[in-house]
XYZ file of C-alpha atoms in Angstrom:
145
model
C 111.556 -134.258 11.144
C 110.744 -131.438 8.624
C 109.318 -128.335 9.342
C 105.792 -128.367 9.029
C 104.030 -126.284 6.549
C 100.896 -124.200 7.069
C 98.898 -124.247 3.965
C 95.970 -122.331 4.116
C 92.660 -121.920 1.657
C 89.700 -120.064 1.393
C 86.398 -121.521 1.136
C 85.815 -118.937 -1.991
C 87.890 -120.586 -3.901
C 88.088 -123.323 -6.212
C 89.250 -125.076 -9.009
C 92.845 -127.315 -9.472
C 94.889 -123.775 -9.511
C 93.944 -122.735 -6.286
C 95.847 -126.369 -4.365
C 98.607 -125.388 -2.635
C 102.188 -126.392 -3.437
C 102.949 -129.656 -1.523
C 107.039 -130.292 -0.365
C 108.550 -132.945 1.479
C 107.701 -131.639 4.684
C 104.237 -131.997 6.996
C 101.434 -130.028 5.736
C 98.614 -128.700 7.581
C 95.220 -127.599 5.586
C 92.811 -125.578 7.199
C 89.906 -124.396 5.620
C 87.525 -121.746 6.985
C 83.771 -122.780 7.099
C 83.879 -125.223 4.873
C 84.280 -129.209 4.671
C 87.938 -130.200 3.735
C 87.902 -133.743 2.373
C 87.030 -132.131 -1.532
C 90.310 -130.740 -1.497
C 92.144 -133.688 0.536
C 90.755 -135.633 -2.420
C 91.602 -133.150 -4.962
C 95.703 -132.827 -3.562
C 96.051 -136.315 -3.482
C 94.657 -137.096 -6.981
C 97.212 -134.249 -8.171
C 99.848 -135.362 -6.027
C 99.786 -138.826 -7.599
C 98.756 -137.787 -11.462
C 101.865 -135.065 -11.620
C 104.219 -137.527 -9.936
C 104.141 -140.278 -11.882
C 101.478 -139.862 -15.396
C 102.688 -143.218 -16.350
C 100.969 -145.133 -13.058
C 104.030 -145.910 -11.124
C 102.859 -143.185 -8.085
C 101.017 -143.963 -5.273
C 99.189 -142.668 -2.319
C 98.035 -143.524 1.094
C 95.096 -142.538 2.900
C 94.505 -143.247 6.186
C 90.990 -141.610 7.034
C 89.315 -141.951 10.941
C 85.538 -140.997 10.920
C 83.784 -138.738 8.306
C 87.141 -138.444 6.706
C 87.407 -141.901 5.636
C 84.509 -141.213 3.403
C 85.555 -141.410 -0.280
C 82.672 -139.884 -2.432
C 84.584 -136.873 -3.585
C 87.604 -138.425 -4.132
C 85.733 -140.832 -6.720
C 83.851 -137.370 -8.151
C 86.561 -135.789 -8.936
C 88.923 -138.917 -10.126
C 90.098 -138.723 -13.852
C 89.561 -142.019 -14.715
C 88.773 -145.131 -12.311
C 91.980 -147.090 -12.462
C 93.462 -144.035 -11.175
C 91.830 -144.885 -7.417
C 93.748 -148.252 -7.661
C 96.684 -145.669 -7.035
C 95.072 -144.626 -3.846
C 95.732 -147.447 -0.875
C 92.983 -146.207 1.779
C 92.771 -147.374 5.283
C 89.923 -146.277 8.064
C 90.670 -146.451 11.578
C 87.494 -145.859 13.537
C 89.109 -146.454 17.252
C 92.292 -145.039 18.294
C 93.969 -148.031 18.644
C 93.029 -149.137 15.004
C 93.865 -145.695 13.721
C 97.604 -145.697 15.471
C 98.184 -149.106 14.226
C 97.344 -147.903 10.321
C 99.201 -144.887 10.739
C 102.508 -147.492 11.798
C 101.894 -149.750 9.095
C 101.151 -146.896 6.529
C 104.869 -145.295 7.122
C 105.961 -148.911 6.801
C 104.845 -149.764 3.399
C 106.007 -146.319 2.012
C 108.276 -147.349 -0.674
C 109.789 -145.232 -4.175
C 106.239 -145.166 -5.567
C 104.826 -143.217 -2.791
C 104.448 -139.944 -3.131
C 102.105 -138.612 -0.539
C 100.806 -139.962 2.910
C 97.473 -138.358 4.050
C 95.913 -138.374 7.549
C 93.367 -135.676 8.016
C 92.019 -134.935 11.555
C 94.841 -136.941 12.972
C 93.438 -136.501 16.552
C 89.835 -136.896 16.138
C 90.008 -140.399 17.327
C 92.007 -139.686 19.877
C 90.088 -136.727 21.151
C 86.646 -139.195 20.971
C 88.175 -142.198 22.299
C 87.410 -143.604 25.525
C 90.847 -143.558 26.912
C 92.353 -141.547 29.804
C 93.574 -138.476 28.716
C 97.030 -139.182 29.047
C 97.372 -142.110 27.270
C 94.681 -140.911 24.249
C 97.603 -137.781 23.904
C 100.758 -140.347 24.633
C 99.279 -142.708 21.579
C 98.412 -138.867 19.126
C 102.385 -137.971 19.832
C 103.089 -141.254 18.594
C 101.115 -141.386 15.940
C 102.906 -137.841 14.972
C 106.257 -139.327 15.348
C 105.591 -141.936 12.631
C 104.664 -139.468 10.106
């Protein structure tokens, strides 16, 4: 696996020149007193306009509570048939959320460009499993990506 990549940004800052460079490898965004999904939304969209401006690019989202709300991401969308680029998948228990995150690394093909799972172990954390088996099912989920 990669490296992973510590990206962050400050909650004084805005604006499409202030998103961090994405590579190949895991990123992690943190932002400091301040709700993240605007600039999920905002990466992705840039992700998958400067990858492929003819349509061919895609994303995939796959969101677990508040973060599988889309509002921003529809704000701050160019154009609507650009969010037909976007596949989106919501996992609300952990076993639903482990099962999209398998499927979602399946289905990456050429056109994907960027796989996005914020708060990866939020439903993990809140689920109602033992402790050992809620962390045994997050490292998994990890792996895939």
């Amino acid at each position: 696996m990669p490296p992973r990549q510590h990206q962050q940004t400050s909650h004084n800052r805005s604006g499409p020149a202030d998103l961090p460079d994405l590579n190949d490898a895991v990123q992690l965004l943190e932002a400091a007193n301040t709700d993240v999904r605007p600039a999920l939304h905002a990466l992705t969209l840039d992700r998958v306009l400067l990858a492929g401006a003819s349509g061919e690019s895609t994303a995939t989202w796959v969101g677990t509570g508040r973060y599988a709300q889309t509002t921003s991401l529809h704000d701050i969308a160019p154009a609507p048939r650009v969010l037909d680029r976007v596949k989106i998948g919501r996992g609300f228990t952990a076993y639903q959320h482990h099962a999209l995150i398998r499927e979602a690394v399946n289905r990456l093909d050429a056109t994907s460009v960027v796989l996005v799972a914020p708060a990866i172990d939020a439903p993990y954390r809140e689920s109602d499993l033992a402790h050992e088996d809620a962390r045994d099912m997050l490292l998994r989920a990890l792996a895939h990506l």
